[in-house]
Amino acid sequence: QVQLVESGGGSVQAGGSLRLSCVVSGRTFSSYGMGWFRQAPGKEREFVAAISRSGGSTYYANSVKGRFTISRDNAKNTVYLQMNSLKPEDTAVYYCAAVAYGFGIRTAEYELWGQGTQVTVSS
């Protein structure tokens, strides 16, 4: 059974950086397109970034473009989200998600989800 486990969240001041990691169990990681989503209190879960199976294609929400970078290491079954120049509005629970043989920006496209990691940015 494939499981996703996020780590790397925490509290940081505005302008700071964090790197989130998501380790995917199983031996089929390279079969999955991966995405990062976030959900702030009282808001719907929203797309942040996605990366194709090979890592050759990436896509970002406009709100994080130029500040966040998604990457993956298929040898380590891990996808990363490097977050720089963090803002208070980036505060949310961040989730990684996987879709087999796909690559998308909608939550409904993703089949597997992690438990989430909290990111809090103070002003």
mmCIF file with all atom_site columns, C-alpha atoms in Angstrom:
data_model
loop_
_atom_site.group_PDB
_atom_site.id
_atom_site.type_symbol
_atom_site.label_atom_id
_atom_site.label_alt_id
_atom_site.label_comp_id
_atom_site.label_asym_id
_atom_site.label_entity_id
_atom_site.label_seq_id
_atom_site.pdbx_PDB_ins_code
_atom_site.Cartn_x
_atom_site.Cartn_y
_atom_site.Cartn_z
_atom_site.occupancy
_atom_site.B_iso_or_equiv
_atom_site.pdbx_formal_charge
_atom_site.auth_seq_id
_atom_site.auth_comp_id
_atom_site.auth_asym_id
_atom_site.auth_atom_id
_atom_site.pdbx_PDB_model_num
ATOM 1   C CA . GLN A 1 1   ? 0.000   0.000  0.000   1.00 0.00 ? 1   GLN A CA 1
ATOM 2   C CA . VAL A 1 2   ? 1.386   3.389  -0.969  1.00 0.00 ? 2   VAL A CA 1
ATOM 3   C CA . GLN A 1 3   ? 1.664   5.972  1.799   1.00 0.00 ? 3   GLN A CA 1
ATOM 4   C CA . LEU A 1 4   ? 2.741   9.605  1.731   1.00 0.00 ? 4   LEU A CA 1
ATOM 5   C CA . VAL A 1 5   ? 4.414   11.211 4.757   1.00 0.00 ? 5   VAL A CA 1
ATOM 6   C CA . GLU A 1 6   ? 5.196   14.943 4.840   1.00 0.00 ? 6   GLU A CA 1
ATOM 7   C CA . SER A 1 7   ? 7.736   16.648 7.051   1.00 0.00 ? 7   SER A CA 1
ATOM 8   C CA . GLY A 1 8   ? 9.547   19.953 7.326   1.00 0.00 ? 8   GLY A CA 1
ATOM 9   C CA . GLY A 1 9   ? 6.764   22.249 8.419   1.00 0.00 ? 9   GLY A CA 1
ATOM 10  C CA . GLY A 1 10  ? 7.178   24.725 11.228  1.00 0.00 ? 10  GLY A CA 1
ATOM 11  C CA . SER A 1 11  ? 7.014   28.355 12.258  1.00 0.00 ? 11  SER A CA 1
ATOM 12  C CA . VAL A 1 12  ? 9.025   31.041 10.514  1.00 0.00 ? 12  VAL A CA 1
ATOM 13  C CA . GLN A 1 13  ? 9.018   34.808 10.226  1.00 0.00 ? 13  GLN A CA 1
ATOM 14  C CA . ALA A 1 14  ? 7.980   36.547 7.046   1.00 0.00 ? 14  ALA A CA 1
ATOM 15  C CA . GLY A 1 15  ? 10.779  36.492 4.509   1.00 0.00 ? 15  GLY A CA 1
ATOM 16  C CA . GLY A 1 16  ? 12.109  33.196 5.796   1.00 0.00 ? 16  GLY A CA 1
ATOM 17  C CA . SER A 1 17  ? 12.391  29.816 4.144   1.00 0.00 ? 17  SER A CA 1
ATOM 18  C CA . LEU A 1 18  ? 11.287  26.258 4.740   1.00 0.00 ? 18  LEU A CA 1
ATOM 19  C CA . ARG A 1 19  ? 11.718  23.042 2.792   1.00 0.00 ? 19  ARG A CA 1
ATOM 20  C CA . LEU A 1 20  ? 8.969   20.468 2.900   1.00 0.00 ? 20  LEU A CA 1
ATOM 21  C CA . SER A 1 21  ? 9.611   16.821 2.097   1.00 0.00 ? 21  SER A CA 1
ATOM 22  C CA . CYS A 1 22  ? 7.200   14.048 1.225   1.00 0.00 ? 22  CYS A CA 1
ATOM 23  C CA . VAL A 1 23  ? 8.390   10.463 1.270   1.00 0.00 ? 23  VAL A CA 1
ATOM 24  C CA . VAL A 1 24  ? 6.325   7.963  -0.680  1.00 0.00 ? 24  VAL A CA 1
ATOM 25  C CA . SER A 1 25  ? 6.456   4.346  0.397   1.00 0.00 ? 25  SER A CA 1
ATOM 26  C CA . GLY A 1 26  ? 6.465   1.560  -2.130  1.00 0.00 ? 26  GLY A CA 1
ATOM 27  C CA . ARG A 1 27  ? 8.499   0.957  -5.234  1.00 0.00 ? 27  ARG A CA 1
ATOM 28  C CA . THR A 1 28  ? 6.343   2.783  -7.770  1.00 0.00 ? 28  THR A CA 1
ATOM 29  C CA . PHE A 1 29  ? 7.170   6.405  -6.955  1.00 0.00 ? 29  PHE A CA 1
ATOM 30  C CA . SER A 1 30  ? 8.330   7.154  -10.482 1.00 0.00 ? 30  SER A CA 1
ATOM 31  C CA . SER A 1 31  ? 4.878   6.179  -11.738 1.00 0.00 ? 31  SER A CA 1
ATOM 32  C CA . TYR A 1 32  ? 3.256   9.096  -9.916  1.00 0.00 ? 32  TYR A CA 1
ATOM 33  C CA . GLY A 1 33  ? 2.910   12.713 -10.768 1.00 0.00 ? 33  GLY A CA 1
ATOM 34  C CA . MET A 1 34  ? 3.174   14.641 -7.513  1.00 0.00 ? 34  MET A CA 1
ATOM 35  C CA . GLY A 1 35  ? 1.565   17.778 -6.210  1.00 0.00 ? 35  GLY A CA 1
ATOM 36  C CA . TRP A 1 36  ? 1.581   20.062 -3.217  1.00 0.00 ? 36  TRP A CA 1
ATOM 37  C CA . PHE A 1 37  ? -1.628  21.623 -1.948  1.00 0.00 ? 37  PHE A CA 1
ATOM 38  C CA . ARG A 1 38  ? -2.458  23.749 1.065   1.00 0.00 ? 38  ARG A CA 1
ATOM 39  C CA . GLN A 1 39  ? -5.444  24.533 3.204   1.00 0.00 ? 39  GLN A CA 1
ATOM 40  C CA . ALA A 1 40  ? -5.779  27.535 5.469   1.00 0.00 ? 40  ALA A CA 1
ATOM 41  C CA . PRO A 1 41  ? -8.384  27.659 8.256   1.00 0.00 ? 41  PRO A CA 1
ATOM 42  C CA . GLY A 1 42  ? -11.844 28.273 6.871   1.00 0.00 ? 42  GLY A CA 1
ATOM 43  C CA . LYS A 1 43  ? -10.676 27.973 3.277   1.00 0.00 ? 43  LYS A CA 1
ATOM 44  C CA . GLU A 1 44  ? -10.787 25.295 0.620   1.00 0.00 ? 44  GLU A CA 1
ATOM 45  C CA . ARG A 1 45  ? -7.748  23.246 -0.210  1.00 0.00 ? 45  ARG A CA 1
ATOM 46  C CA . GLU A 1 46  ? -5.822  24.912 -3.010  1.00 0.00 ? 46  GLU A CA 1
ATOM 47  C CA . PHE A 1 47  ? -3.185  23.930 -5.503  1.00 0.00 ? 47  PHE A CA 1
ATOM 48  C CA . VAL A 1 48  ? 0.391   25.050 -4.884  1.00 0.00 ? 48  VAL A CA 1
ATOM 49  C CA . ALA A 1 49  ? 2.704   23.164 -7.252  1.00 0.00 ? 49  ALA A CA 1
ATOM 50  C CA . ALA A 1 50  ? 2.946   19.983 -9.310  1.00 0.00 ? 50  ALA A CA 1
ATOM 51  C CA . ILE A 1 51  ? 5.708   17.973 -10.927 1.00 0.00 ? 51  ILE A CA 1
ATOM 52  C CA . SER A 1 52  ? 5.594   15.292 -13.589 1.00 0.00 ? 52  SER A CA 1
ATOM 53  C CA . ARG A 1 53  ? 6.824   11.749 -13.110 1.00 0.00 ? 53  ARG A CA 1
ATOM 54  C CA . SER A 1 54  ? 10.253  12.445 -14.550 1.00 0.00 ? 54  SER A CA 1
ATOM 55  C CA . GLY A 1 55  ? 10.533  15.875 -12.992 1.00 0.00 ? 55  GLY A CA 1
ATOM 56  C CA . GLY A 1 56  ? 10.801  17.448 -16.409 1.00 0.00 ? 56  GLY A CA 1
ATOM 57  C CA . SER A 1 57  ? 7.616   19.475 -16.092 1.00 0.00 ? 57  SER A CA 1
ATOM 58  C CA . THR A 1 58  ? 6.481   21.658 -13.235 1.00 0.00 ? 58  THR A CA 1
ATOM 59  C CA . TYR A 1 59  ? 3.559   23.988 -12.648 1.00 0.00 ? 59  TYR A CA 1
ATOM 60  C CA . TYR A 1 60  ? 2.899   26.587 -9.972  1.00 0.00 ? 60  TYR A CA 1
ATOM 61  C CA . ALA A 1 61  ? 0.035   28.589 -8.630  1.00 0.00 ? 61  ALA A CA 1
ATOM 62  C CA . ASN A 1 62  ? 0.455   32.265 -9.443  1.00 0.00 ? 62  ASN A CA 1
ATOM 63  C CA . SER A 1 63  ? 0.561   33.101 -5.746  1.00 0.00 ? 63  SER A CA 1
ATOM 64  C CA . VAL A 1 64  ? 3.805   31.131 -5.228  1.00 0.00 ? 64  VAL A CA 1
ATOM 65  C CA . LYS A 1 65  ? 5.497   31.426 -8.617  1.00 0.00 ? 65  LYS A CA 1
ATOM 66  C CA . GLY A 1 66  ? 9.043   32.694 -8.249  1.00 0.00 ? 66  GLY A CA 1
ATOM 67  C CA . ARG A 1 67  ? 9.113   31.928 -4.511  1.00 0.00 ? 67  ARG A CA 1
ATOM 68  C CA . PHE A 1 68  ? 8.458   28.177 -4.297  1.00 0.00 ? 68  PHE A CA 1
ATOM 69  C CA . THR A 1 69  ? 10.237  25.367 -6.127  1.00 0.00 ? 69  THR A CA 1
ATOM 70  C CA . ILE A 1 70  ? 9.002   21.802 -6.441  1.00 0.00 ? 70  ILE A CA 1
ATOM 71  C CA . SER A 1 71  ? 11.471  19.011 -7.142  1.00 0.00 ? 71  SER A CA 1
ATOM 72  C CA . ARG A 1 72  ? 11.713  15.258 -6.801  1.00 0.00 ? 72  ARG A CA 1
ATOM 73  C CA . ASP A 1 73  ? 14.335  12.587 -6.284  1.00 0.00 ? 73  ASP A CA 1
ATOM 74  C CA . ASN A 1 74  ? 13.025  9.334  -7.697  1.00 0.00 ? 74  ASN A CA 1
ATOM 75  C CA . ALA A 1 75  ? 15.913  7.398  -6.169  1.00 0.00 ? 75  ALA A CA 1
ATOM 76  C CA . LYS A 1 76  ? 14.786  8.540  -2.716  1.00 0.00 ? 76  LYS A CA 1
ATOM 77  C CA . ASN A 1 77  ? 11.028  8.332  -3.342  1.00 0.00 ? 77  ASN A CA 1
ATOM 78  C CA . THR A 1 78  ? 10.799  11.936 -2.216  1.00 0.00 ? 78  THR A CA 1
ATOM 79  C CA . VAL A 1 79  ? 9.240   15.140 -3.483  1.00 0.00 ? 79  VAL A CA 1
ATOM 80  C CA . TYR A 1 80  ? 10.277  18.515 -2.087  1.00 0.00 ? 80  TYR A CA 1
ATOM 81  C CA . LEU A 1 81  ? 8.813   21.967 -1.851  1.00 0.00 ? 81  LEU A CA 1
ATOM 82  C CA . GLN A 1 82  ? 11.376  24.700 -1.258  1.00 0.00 ? 82  GLN A CA 1
ATOM 83  C CA . MET A 1 83  ? 9.574   27.772 0.020   1.00 0.00 ? 83  MET A CA 1
ATOM 84  C CA . ASN A 1 84  ? 11.407  31.099 0.048   1.00 0.00 ? 84  ASN A CA 1
ATOM 85  C CA . SER A 1 85  ? 10.293  34.643 0.822   1.00 0.00 ? 85  SER A CA 1
ATOM 86  C CA . LEU A 1 86  ? 7.441   33.299 2.886   1.00 0.00 ? 86  LEU A CA 1
ATOM 87  C CA . LYS A 1 87  ? 4.472   35.544 3.631   1.00 0.00 ? 87  LYS A CA 1
ATOM 88  C CA . PRO A 1 88  ? 1.846   35.366 6.372   1.00 0.00 ? 88  PRO A CA 1
ATOM 89  C CA . GLU A 1 89  ? -0.710  34.385 3.731   1.00 0.00 ? 89  GLU A CA 1
ATOM 90  C CA . ASP A 1 90  ? 1.300   31.209 3.093   1.00 0.00 ? 90  ASP A CA 1
ATOM 91  C CA . THR A 1 91  ? 0.197   29.966 6.519   1.00 0.00 ? 91  THR A CA 1
ATOM 92  C CA . ALA A 1 92  ? -1.656  26.677 6.021   1.00 0.00 ? 92  ALA A CA 1
ATOM 93  C CA . VAL A 1 93  ? -1.497  22.941 6.339   1.00 0.00 ? 93  VAL A CA 1
ATOM 94  C CA . TYR A 1 94  ? 0.480   21.666 3.374   1.00 0.00 ? 94  TYR A CA 1
ATOM 95  C CA . TYR A 1 95  ? -0.352  18.323 1.795   1.00 0.00 ? 95  TYR A CA 1
ATOM 96  C CA . CYS A 1 96  ? 1.478   16.279 -0.778  1.00 0.00 ? 96  CYS A CA 1
ATOM 97  C CA . ALA A 1 97  ? -0.534  14.188 -3.191  1.00 0.00 ? 97  ALA A CA 1
ATOM 98  C CA . ALA A 1 98  ? 0.070   11.601 -5.882  1.00 0.00 ? 98  ALA A CA 1
ATOM 99  C CA . VAL A 1 99  ? -1.666  10.691 -9.117  1.00 0.00 ? 99  VAL A CA 1
ATOM 100 C CA . ALA A 1 100 ? -0.703  7.599  -11.095 1.00 0.00 ? 100 ALA A CA 1
ATOM 101 C CA . TYR A 1 101 ? 0.503   8.378  -14.599 1.00 0.00 ? 101 TYR A CA 1
ATOM 102 C CA . GLY A 1 102 ? -0.854  11.882 -14.332 1.00 0.00 ? 102 GLY A CA 1
ATOM 103 C CA . PHE A 1 103 ? 0.003   15.493 -13.687 1.00 0.00 ? 103 PHE A CA 1
ATOM 104 C CA . GLY A 1 104 ? -2.617  18.003 -12.643 1.00 0.00 ? 104 GLY A CA 1
ATOM 105 C CA . ILE A 1 105 ? -3.625  21.003 -10.604 1.00 0.00 ? 105 ILE A CA 1
ATOM 106 C CA . ARG A 1 106 ? -7.045  19.930 -9.304  1.00 0.00 ? 106 ARG A CA 1
ATOM 107 C CA . THR A 1 107 ? -7.508  18.131 -6.011  1.00 0.00 ? 107 THR A CA 1
ATOM 108 C CA . ALA A 1 108 ? -9.977  15.726 -7.625  1.00 0.00 ? 108 ALA A CA 1
ATOM 109 C CA . GLU A 1 109 ? -7.240  14.422 -9.919  1.00 0.00 ? 109 GLU A CA 1
ATOM 110 C CA . TYR A 1 110 ? -5.114  13.112 -7.084  1.00 0.00 ? 110 TYR A CA 1
ATOM 111 C CA . GLU A 1 111 ? -5.607  9.625  -5.667  1.00 0.00 ? 111 GLU A CA 1
ATOM 112 C CA . LEU A 1 112 ? -3.317  9.560  -2.662  1.00 0.00 ? 112 LEU A CA 1
ATOM 113 C CA . TRP A 1 113 ? -2.759  12.152 0.065   1.00 0.00 ? 113 TRP A CA 1
ATOM 114 C CA . GLY A 1 114 ? -0.457  12.657 3.001   1.00 0.00 ? 114 GLY A CA 1
ATOM 115 C CA . GLN A 1 115 ? -1.555  13.707 6.461   1.00 0.00 ? 115 GLN A CA 1
ATOM 116 C CA . GLY A 1 116 ? -0.311  17.273 6.087   1.00 0.00 ? 116 GLY A CA 1
ATOM 117 C CA . THR A 1 117 ? 2.289   19.437 7.781   1.00 0.00 ? 117 THR A CA 1
ATOM 118 C CA . GLN A 1 118 ? 1.622   22.836 9.353   1.00 0.00 ? 118 GLN A CA 1
ATOM 119 C CA . VAL A 1 119 ? 3.415   25.925 8.082   1.00 0.00 ? 119 VAL A CA 1
ATOM 120 C CA . THR A 1 120 ? 2.982   29.127 10.063  1.00 0.00 ? 120 THR A CA 1
ATOM 121 C CA . VAL A 1 121 ? 4.444   32.428 8.893   1.00 0.00 ? 121 VAL A CA 1
ATOM 122 C CA . SER A 1 122 ? 4.398   35.346 11.281  1.00 0.00 ? 122 SER A CA 1
ATOM 123 C CA . SER A 1 123 ? 4.691   38.996 10.315  1.00 0.00 ? 123 SER A CA 1
#
